[in-house]
mmCIF file of C-alpha atoms in Angstrom:
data_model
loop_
_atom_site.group_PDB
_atom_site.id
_atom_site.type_symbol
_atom_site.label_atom_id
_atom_site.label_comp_id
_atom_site.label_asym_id
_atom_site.label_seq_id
_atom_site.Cartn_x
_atom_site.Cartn_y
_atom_site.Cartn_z
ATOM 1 C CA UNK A 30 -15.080 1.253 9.934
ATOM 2 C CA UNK A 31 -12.594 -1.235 8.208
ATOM 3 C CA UNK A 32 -10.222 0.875 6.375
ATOM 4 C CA UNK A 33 -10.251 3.211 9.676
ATOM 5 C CA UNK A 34 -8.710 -0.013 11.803
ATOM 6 C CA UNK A 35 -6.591 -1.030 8.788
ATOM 7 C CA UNK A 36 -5.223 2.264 8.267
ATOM 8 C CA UNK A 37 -4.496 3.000 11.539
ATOM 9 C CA UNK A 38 -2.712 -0.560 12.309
ATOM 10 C CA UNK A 39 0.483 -0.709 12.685
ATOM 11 C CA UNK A 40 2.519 -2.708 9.351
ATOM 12 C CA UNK A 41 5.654 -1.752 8.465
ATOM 13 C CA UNK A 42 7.368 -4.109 6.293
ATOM 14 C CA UNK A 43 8.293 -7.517 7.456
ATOM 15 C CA UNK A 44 6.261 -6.510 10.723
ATOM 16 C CA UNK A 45 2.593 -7.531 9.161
ATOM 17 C CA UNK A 46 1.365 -8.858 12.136
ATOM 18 C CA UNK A 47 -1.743 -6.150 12.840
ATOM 19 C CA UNK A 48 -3.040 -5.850 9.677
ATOM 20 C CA UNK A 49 -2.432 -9.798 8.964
ATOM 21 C CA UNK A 50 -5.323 -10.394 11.686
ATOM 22 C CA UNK A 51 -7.564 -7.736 11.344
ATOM 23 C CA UNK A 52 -8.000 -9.233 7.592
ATOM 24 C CA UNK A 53 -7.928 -12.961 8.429
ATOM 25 C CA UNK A 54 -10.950 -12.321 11.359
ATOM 26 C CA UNK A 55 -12.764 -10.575 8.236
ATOM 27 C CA UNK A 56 -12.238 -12.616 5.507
ATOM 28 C CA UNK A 57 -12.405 -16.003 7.721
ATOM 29 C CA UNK A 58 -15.603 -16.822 6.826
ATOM 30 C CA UNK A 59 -16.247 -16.216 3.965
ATOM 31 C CA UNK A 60 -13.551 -18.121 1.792
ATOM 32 C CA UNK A 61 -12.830 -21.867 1.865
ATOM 33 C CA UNK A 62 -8.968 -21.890 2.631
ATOM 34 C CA UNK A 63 -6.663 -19.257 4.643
ATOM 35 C CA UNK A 64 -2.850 -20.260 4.475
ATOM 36 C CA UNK A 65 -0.414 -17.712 6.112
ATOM 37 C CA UNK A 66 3.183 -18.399 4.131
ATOM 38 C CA UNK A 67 6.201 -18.633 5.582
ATOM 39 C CA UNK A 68 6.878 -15.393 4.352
ATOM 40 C CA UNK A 69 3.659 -14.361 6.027
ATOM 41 C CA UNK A 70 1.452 -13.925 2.825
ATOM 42 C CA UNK A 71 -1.748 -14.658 3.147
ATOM 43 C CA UNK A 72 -3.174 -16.613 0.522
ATOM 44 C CA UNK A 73 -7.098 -16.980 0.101
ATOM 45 C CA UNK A 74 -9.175 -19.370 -1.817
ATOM 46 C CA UNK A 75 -12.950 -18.753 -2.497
ATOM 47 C CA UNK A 76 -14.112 -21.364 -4.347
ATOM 48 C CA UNK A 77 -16.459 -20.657 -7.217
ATOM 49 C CA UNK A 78 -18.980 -22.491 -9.934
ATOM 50 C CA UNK A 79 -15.781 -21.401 -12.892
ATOM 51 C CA UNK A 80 -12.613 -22.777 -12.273
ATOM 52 C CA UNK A 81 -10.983 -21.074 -15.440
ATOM 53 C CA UNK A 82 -9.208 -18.674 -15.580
ATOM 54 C CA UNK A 83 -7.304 -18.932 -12.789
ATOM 55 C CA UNK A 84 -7.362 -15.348 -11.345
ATOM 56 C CA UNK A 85 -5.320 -13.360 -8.633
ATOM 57 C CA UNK A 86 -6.068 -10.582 -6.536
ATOM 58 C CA UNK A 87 -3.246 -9.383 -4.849
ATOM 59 C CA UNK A 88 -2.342 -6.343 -2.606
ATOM 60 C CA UNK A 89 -0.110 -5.806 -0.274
ATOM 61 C CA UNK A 90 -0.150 -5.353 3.466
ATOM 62 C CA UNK A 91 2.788 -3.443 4.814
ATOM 63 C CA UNK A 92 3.127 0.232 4.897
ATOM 64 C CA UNK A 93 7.025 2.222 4.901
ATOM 65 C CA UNK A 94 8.118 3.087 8.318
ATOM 66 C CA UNK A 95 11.010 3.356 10.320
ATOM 67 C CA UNK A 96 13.111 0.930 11.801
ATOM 68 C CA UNK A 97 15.836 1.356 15.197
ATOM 69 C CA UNK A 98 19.277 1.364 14.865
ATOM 70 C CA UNK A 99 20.868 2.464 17.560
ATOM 71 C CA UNK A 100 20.062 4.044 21.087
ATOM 72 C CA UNK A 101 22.024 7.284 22.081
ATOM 73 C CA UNK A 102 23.758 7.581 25.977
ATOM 74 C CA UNK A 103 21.107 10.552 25.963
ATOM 75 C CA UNK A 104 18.441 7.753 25.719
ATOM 76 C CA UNK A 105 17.368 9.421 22.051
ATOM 77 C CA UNK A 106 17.224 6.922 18.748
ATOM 78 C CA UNK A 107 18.729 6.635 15.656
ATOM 79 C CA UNK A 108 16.560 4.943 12.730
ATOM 80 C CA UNK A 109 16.793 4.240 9.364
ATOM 81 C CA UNK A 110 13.660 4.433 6.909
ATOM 82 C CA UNK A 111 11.840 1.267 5.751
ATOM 83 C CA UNK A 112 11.011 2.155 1.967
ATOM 84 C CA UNK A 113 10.660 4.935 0.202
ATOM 85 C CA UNK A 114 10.130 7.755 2.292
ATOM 86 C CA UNK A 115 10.377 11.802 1.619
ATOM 87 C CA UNK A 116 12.917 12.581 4.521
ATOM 88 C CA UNK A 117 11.307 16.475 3.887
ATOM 89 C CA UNK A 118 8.825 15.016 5.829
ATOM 90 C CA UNK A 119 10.132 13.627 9.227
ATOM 91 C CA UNK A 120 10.762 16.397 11.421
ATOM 92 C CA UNK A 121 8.903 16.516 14.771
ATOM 93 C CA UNK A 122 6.334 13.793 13.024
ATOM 94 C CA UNK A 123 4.811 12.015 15.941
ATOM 95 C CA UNK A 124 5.929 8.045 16.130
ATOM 96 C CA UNK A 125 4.728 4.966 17.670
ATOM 97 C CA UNK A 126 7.776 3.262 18.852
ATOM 98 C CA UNK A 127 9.139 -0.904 19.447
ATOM 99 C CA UNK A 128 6.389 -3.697 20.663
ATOM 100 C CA UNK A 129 5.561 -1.669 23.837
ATOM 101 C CA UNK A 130 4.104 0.611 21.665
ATOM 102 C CA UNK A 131 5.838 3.840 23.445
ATOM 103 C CA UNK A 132 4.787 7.560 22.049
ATOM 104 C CA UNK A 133 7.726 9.409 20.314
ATOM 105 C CA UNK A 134 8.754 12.085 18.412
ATOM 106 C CA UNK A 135 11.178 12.762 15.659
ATOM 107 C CA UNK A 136 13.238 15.440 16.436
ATOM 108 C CA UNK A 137 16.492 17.274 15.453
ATOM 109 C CA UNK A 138 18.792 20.425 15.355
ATOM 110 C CA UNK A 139 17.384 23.613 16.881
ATOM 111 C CA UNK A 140 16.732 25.259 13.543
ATOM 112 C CA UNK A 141 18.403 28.640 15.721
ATOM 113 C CA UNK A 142 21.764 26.196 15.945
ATOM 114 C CA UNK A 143 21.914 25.447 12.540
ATOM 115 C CA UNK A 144 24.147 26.911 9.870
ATOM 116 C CA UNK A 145 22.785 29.016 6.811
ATOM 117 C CA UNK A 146 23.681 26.377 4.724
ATOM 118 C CA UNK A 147 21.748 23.400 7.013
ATOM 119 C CA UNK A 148 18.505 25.753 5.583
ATOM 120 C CA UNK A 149 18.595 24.831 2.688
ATOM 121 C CA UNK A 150 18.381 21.184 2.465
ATOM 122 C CA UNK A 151 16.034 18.669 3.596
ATOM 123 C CA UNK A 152 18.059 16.742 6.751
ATOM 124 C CA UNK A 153 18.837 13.523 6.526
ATOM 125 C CA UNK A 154 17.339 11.382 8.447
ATOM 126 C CA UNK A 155 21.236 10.088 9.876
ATOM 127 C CA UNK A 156 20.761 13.652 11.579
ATOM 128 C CA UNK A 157 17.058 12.996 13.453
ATOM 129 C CA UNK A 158 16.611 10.612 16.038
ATOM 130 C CA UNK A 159 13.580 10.061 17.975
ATOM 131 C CA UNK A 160 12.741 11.258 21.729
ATOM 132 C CA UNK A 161 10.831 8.466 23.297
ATOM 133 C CA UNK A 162 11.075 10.879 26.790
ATOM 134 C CA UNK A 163 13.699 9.006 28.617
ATOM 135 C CA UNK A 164 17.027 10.783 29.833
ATOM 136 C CA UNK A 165 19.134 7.850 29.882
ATOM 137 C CA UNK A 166 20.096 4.795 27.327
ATOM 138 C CA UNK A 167 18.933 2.382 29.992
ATOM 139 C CA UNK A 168 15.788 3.977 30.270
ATOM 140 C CA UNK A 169 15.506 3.603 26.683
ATOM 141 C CA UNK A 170 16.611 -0.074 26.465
ATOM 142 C CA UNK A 171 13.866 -1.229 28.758
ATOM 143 C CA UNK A 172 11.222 0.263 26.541
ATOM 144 C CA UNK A 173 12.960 -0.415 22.866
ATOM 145 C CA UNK A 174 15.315 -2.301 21.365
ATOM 146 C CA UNK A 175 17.382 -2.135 17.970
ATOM 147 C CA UNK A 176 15.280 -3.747 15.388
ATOM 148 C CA UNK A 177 12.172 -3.222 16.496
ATOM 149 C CA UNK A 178 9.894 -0.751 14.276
ATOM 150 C CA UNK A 179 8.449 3.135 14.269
ATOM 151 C CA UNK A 180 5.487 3.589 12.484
ATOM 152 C CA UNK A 181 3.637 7.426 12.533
ATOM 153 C CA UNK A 182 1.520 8.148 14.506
ATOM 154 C CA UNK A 183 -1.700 9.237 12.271
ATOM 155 C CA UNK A 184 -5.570 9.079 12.739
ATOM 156 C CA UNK A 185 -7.905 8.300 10.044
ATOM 157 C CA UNK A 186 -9.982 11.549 9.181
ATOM 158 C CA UNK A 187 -13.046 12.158 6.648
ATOM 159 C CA UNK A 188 -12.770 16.017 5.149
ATOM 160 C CA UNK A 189 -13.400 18.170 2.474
ATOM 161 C CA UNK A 190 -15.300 17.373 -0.575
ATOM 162 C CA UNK A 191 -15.832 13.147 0.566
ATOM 163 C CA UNK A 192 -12.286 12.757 1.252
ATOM 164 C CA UNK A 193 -10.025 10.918 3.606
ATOM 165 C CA UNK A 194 -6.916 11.490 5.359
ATOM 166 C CA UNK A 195 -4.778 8.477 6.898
ATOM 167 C CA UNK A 196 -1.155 6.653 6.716
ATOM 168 C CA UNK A 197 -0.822 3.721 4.992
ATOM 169 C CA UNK A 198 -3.518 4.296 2.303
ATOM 170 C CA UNK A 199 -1.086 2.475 0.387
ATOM 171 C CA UNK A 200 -2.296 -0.089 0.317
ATOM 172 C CA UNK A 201 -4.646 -0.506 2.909
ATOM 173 C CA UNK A 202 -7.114 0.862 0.533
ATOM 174 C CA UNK A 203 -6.195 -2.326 -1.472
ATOM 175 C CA UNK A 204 -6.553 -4.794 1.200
ATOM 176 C CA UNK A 205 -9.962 -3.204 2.245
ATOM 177 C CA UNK A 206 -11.219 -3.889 -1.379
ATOM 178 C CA UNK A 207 -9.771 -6.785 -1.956
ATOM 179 C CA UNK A 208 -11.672 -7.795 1.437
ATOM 180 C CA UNK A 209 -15.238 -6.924 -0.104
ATOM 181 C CA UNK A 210 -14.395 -8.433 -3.169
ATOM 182 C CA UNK A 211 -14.060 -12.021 -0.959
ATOM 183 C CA UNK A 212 -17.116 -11.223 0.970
ATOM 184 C CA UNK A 213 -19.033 -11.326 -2.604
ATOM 185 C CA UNK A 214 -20.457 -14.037 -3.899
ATOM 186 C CA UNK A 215 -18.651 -14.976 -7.289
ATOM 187 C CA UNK A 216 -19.256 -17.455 -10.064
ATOM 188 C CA UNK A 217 -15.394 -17.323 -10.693
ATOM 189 C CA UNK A 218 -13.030 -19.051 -7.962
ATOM 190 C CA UNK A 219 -10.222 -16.410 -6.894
ATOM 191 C CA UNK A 220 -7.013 -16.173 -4.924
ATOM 192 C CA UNK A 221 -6.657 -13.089 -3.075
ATOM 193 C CA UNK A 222 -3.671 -12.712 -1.771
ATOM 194 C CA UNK A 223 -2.997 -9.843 0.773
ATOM 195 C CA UNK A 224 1.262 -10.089 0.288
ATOM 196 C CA UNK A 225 4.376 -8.745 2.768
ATOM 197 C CA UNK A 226 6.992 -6.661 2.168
ATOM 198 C CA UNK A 227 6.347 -4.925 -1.264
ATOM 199 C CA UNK A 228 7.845 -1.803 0.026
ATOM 200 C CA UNK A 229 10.974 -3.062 -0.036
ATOM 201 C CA UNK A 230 11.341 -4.932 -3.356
ATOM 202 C CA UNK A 231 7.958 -6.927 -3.513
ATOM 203 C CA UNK A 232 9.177 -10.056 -1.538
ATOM 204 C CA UNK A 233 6.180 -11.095 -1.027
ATOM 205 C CA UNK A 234 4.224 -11.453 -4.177
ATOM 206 C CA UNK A 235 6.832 -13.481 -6.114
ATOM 207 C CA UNK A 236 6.540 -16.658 -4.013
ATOM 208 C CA UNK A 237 2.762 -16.282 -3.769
ATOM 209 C CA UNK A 238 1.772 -16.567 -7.289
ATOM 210 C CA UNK A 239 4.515 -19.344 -8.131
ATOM 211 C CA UNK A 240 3.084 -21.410 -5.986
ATOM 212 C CA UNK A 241 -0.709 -19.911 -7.572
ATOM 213 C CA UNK A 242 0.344 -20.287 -11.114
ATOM 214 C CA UNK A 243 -2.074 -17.716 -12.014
ATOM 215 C CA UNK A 244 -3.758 -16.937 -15.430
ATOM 216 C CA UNK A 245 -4.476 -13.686 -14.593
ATOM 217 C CA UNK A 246 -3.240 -11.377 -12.055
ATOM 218 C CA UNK A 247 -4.177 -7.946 -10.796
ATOM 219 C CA UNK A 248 -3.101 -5.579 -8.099
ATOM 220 C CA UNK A 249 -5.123 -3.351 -6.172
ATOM 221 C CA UNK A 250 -2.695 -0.226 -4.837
ATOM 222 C CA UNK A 251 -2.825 2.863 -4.113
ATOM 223 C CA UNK A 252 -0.863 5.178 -6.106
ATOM 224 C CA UNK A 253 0.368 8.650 -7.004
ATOM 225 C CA UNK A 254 -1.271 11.676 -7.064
ATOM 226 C CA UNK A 255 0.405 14.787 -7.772
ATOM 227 C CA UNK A 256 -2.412 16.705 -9.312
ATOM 228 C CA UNK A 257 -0.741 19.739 -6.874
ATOM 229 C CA UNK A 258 0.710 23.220 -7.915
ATOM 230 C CA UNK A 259 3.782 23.156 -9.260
ATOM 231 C CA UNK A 260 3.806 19.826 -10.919
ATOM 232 C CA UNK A 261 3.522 19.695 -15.273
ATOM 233 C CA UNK A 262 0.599 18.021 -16.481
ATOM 234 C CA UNK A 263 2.070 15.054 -18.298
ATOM 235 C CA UNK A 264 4.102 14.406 -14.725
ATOM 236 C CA UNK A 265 0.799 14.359 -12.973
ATOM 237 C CA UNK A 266 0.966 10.415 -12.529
ATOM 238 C CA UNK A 267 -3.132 11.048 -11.493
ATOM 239 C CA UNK A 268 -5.564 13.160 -10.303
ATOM 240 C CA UNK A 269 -8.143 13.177 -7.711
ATOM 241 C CA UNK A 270 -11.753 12.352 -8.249
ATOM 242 C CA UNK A 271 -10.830 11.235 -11.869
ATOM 243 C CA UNK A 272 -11.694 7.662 -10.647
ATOM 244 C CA UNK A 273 -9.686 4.766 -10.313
ATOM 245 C CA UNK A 274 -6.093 4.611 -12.261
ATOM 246 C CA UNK A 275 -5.301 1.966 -15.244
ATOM 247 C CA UNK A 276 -1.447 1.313 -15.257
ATOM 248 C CA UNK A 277 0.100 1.082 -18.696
ATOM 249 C CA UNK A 278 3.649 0.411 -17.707
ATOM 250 C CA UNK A 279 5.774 0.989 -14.980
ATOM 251 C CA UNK A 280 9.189 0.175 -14.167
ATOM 252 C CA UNK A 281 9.160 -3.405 -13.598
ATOM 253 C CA UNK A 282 5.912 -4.309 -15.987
ATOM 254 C CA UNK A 283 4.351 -3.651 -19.462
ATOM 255 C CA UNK A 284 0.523 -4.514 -18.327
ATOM 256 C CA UNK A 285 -0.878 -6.580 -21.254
ATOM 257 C CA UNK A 286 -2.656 -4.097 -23.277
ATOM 258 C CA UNK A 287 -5.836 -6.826 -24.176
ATOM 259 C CA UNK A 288 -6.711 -7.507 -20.398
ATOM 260 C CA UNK A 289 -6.260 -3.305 -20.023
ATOM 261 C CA UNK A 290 -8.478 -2.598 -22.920
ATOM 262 C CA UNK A 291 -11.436 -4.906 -21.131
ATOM 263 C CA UNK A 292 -11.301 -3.217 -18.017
ATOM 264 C CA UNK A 293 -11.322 0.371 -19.869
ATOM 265 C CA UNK A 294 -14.235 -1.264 -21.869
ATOM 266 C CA UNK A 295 -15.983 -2.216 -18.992
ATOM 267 C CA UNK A 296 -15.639 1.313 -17.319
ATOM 268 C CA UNK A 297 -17.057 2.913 -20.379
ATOM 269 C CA UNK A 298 -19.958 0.537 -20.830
ATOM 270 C CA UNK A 299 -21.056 1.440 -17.121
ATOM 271 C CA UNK A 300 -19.960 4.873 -17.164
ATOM 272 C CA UNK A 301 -17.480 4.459 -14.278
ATOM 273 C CA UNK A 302 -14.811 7.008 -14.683
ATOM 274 C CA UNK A 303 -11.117 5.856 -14.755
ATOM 275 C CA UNK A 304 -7.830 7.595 -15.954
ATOM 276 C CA UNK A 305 -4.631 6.306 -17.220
ATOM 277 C CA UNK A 306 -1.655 6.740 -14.823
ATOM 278 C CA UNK A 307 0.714 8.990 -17.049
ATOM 279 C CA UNK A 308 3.980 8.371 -15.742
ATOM 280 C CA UNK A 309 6.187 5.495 -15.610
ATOM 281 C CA UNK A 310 7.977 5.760 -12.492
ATOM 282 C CA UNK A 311 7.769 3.226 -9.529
ATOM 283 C CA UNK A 312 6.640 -0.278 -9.633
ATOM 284 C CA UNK A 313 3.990 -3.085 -7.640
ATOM 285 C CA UNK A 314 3.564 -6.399 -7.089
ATOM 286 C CA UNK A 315 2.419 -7.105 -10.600
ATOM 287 C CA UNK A 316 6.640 -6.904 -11.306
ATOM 288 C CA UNK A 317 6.841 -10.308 -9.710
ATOM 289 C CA UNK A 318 3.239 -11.608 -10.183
ATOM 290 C CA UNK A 319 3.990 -11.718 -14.200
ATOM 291 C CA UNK A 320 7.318 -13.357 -13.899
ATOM 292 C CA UNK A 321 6.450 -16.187 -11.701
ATOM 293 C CA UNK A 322 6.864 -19.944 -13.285
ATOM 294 C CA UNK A 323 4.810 -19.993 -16.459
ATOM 295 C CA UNK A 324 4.012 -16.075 -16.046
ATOM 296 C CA UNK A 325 0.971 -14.361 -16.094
ATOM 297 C CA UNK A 326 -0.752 -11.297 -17.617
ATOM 298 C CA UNK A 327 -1.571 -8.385 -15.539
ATOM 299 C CA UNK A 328 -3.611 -5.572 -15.221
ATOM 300 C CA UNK A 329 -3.013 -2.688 -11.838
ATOM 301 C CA UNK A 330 -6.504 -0.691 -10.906
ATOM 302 C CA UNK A 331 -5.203 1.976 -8.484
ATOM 303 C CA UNK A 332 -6.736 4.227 -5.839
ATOM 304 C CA UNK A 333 -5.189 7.864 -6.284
ATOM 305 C CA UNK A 334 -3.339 8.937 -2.777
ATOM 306 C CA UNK A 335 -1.672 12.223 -2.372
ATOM 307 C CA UNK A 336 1.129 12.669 0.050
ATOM 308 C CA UNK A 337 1.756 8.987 -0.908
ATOM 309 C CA UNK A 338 4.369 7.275 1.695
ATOM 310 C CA UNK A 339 4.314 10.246 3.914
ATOM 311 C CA UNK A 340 2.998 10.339 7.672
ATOM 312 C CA UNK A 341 -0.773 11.346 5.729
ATOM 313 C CA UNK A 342 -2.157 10.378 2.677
ATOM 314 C CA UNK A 343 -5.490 11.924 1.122
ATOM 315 C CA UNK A 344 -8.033 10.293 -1.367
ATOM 316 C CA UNK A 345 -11.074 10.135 -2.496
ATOM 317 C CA UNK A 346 -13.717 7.637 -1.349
ATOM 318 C CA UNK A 347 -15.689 8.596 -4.590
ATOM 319 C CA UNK A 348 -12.345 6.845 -5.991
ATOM 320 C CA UNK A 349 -12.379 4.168 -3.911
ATOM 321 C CA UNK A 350 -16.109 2.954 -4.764
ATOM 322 C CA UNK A 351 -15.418 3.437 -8.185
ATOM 323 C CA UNK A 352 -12.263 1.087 -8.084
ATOM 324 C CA UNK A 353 -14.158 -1.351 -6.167
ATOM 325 C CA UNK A 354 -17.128 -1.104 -8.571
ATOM 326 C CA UNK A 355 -14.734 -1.666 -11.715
ATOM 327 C CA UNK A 356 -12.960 -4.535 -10.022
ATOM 328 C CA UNK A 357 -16.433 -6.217 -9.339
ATOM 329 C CA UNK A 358 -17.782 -5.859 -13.003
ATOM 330 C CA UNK A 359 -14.828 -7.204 -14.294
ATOM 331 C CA UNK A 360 -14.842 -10.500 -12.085
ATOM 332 C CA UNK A 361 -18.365 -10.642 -13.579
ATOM 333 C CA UNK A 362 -16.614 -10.264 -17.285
ATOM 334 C CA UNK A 363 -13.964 -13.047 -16.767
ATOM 335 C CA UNK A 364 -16.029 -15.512 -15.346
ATOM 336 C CA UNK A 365 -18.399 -15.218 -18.557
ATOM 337 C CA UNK A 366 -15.464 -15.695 -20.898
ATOM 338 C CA UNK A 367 -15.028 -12.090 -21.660
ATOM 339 C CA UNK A 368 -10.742 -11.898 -21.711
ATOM 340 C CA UNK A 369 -9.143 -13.218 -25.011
ATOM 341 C CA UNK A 370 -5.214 -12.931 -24.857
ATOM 342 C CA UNK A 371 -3.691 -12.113 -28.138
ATOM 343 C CA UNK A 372 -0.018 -11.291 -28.999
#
């Protein structure tokens, strides 16, 4: 299954290389140009009947992670995190480790040596290292260098009520659509671009769409759930099963409200159900996508994760079709004239 290899591939940001050719060997032939960036984008063209208007697909390949700092005497190693991870949950996590690929762990303190007051605080992750299994730091140095990455160590699962468990459903789950939606046969021509490093302050997506010069761009993520105990309704960003999110505004866009009002119509009209995401917080390629050269309007359609950027993220594949399904219906919309941009 696709999004079984894609999730489980290893991507942290600015180390793409996995999940860079498990989509070009999908996509390969069925587009009419592949470029790989020098950023490592890849940008695809599939060439339709409808030139106009020029539309975008984007979503992004890399996953947060852990990168190595520093190896110990002991032959244990430091790390620091590659985007926006929880530290809460790091301890004893289970690691792939550096281009050999070695099995690790994150480890720290006993919890029987640490003080009362270490209990009650998540550790930072300047107090874990990682056991790779070696006693000595030239054991360590011929299996790992500094650098090199540490992504978890987590297999993709189906459970409950048609759910999934995996890492890296953001934004895997993305990519995989984005990958049927080239496979389709479209009367509209369309870029999708599968873009690097958004974890990290979307690097990627900037230079893809300025040299695009898109009309119209939209990102495929997945995004935050928090439908959990504890959490206030109106900070429940989503909720699963609700189908796919519709981003109003986040923190580095205001999604044009005409091009979010046609893909709301379009949901209603086929009775797909969608939600709003409710909060604010975060941000996605669509921050640089809008920005670039003569800008662009944007829309986000978002898979629901929960346990986003952790070691396992859950969703819905009721969710997932549903996105997919939306996304396809509006292609069909655009390329028939349907968007009219007014300010």
């Amino acid at each position: 299954m696709l999004l079984k290899r894609l999730t489980e591939a290893r991507g942290i940001s600015g180390n793409e290389k996995e999940v860079r050719e498990i989509i070009i060997n999908e996509i390969k032939d069925y587009v009419d140009d592949i470029k790989v960036d020098k950023i490592g984008n890849i940008i695809a063209y599939k060439k339709g009947e409808v030139d106009t208007p020029k539309l975008m697909i984007a979503a992004h390949m890399d996953e947060v992670g852990l990168m190595i700092t520093r190896i110990e005497d002991s032959g244990l190693l430091r790390f620091t995190c590659v985007g926006g991870i929880d530290q809460r949950v790091l301890v004893s996590k289970p690691v792939i480790v550096g281009n050999k690929k070695i099995n690790g762990v994150i480890g720290a303190k006993p919890f029987h040596l640490q003080k009362r007051t270490e209990w009650k605080k998540a550790l930072d992750y300047k107090e874990l290292y990682i056991d790779i299994g070696v006693s000595s730091k030239d054991e360590a140095e011929k299996l790992v260098k500094p650098g090199e990455y540490a992504s978890f160590l987590s297999e993709y699962v189906k459970f409950g009520d048609n759910l999934v468990k995996a890492k890296s459903l953001d934004d895997r789950v993305g990519c995989n659509i984005l990958i049927d939606i080239l496979k389709t046969k479209k009367k509209l021509s369309i870029y999708g671009v599968f873009t690097v490093m958004e974890e990290i302050g979307l690097v990627g997506a900037g230079p893809a769409a300025y040299g695009i010069e898109p009309d119209i761009g939209v990102v495929l993520e997945g995004t935050t759930c928090s439908d959990v105990p504890g959490i206030e309704g109106h900070l429940q960003a989503t909720e699963l099963g609700k189908g796919p999110a519709i981003s109003v505004m986040d923190r580095t866009t205001i999604f044009n409200k005409d091009l979010r009002k046609l893909i709301i119509d379009i949901a209603k009209k086929n009775n797909i159900p969608y939600q709003l995401r409710k909060t604010t917080f975060g941000g996605n390629d669509s921050g640089k996508i809008h920005l670039a050269k003569g800008g662009a309007v944007t829309a986000t359609i978002s898979v629901p994760c929960r346990y986003i950027h952790s070691p396992i993220s859950v969703m819905s594949k009721d969710d997932y079709a549903n996105a997919e399904k939306l996304l396809n219906l509006f292609i069909d919309d655009i390329e028939k004239g349907g968007f009219n941009n007014e300010f």
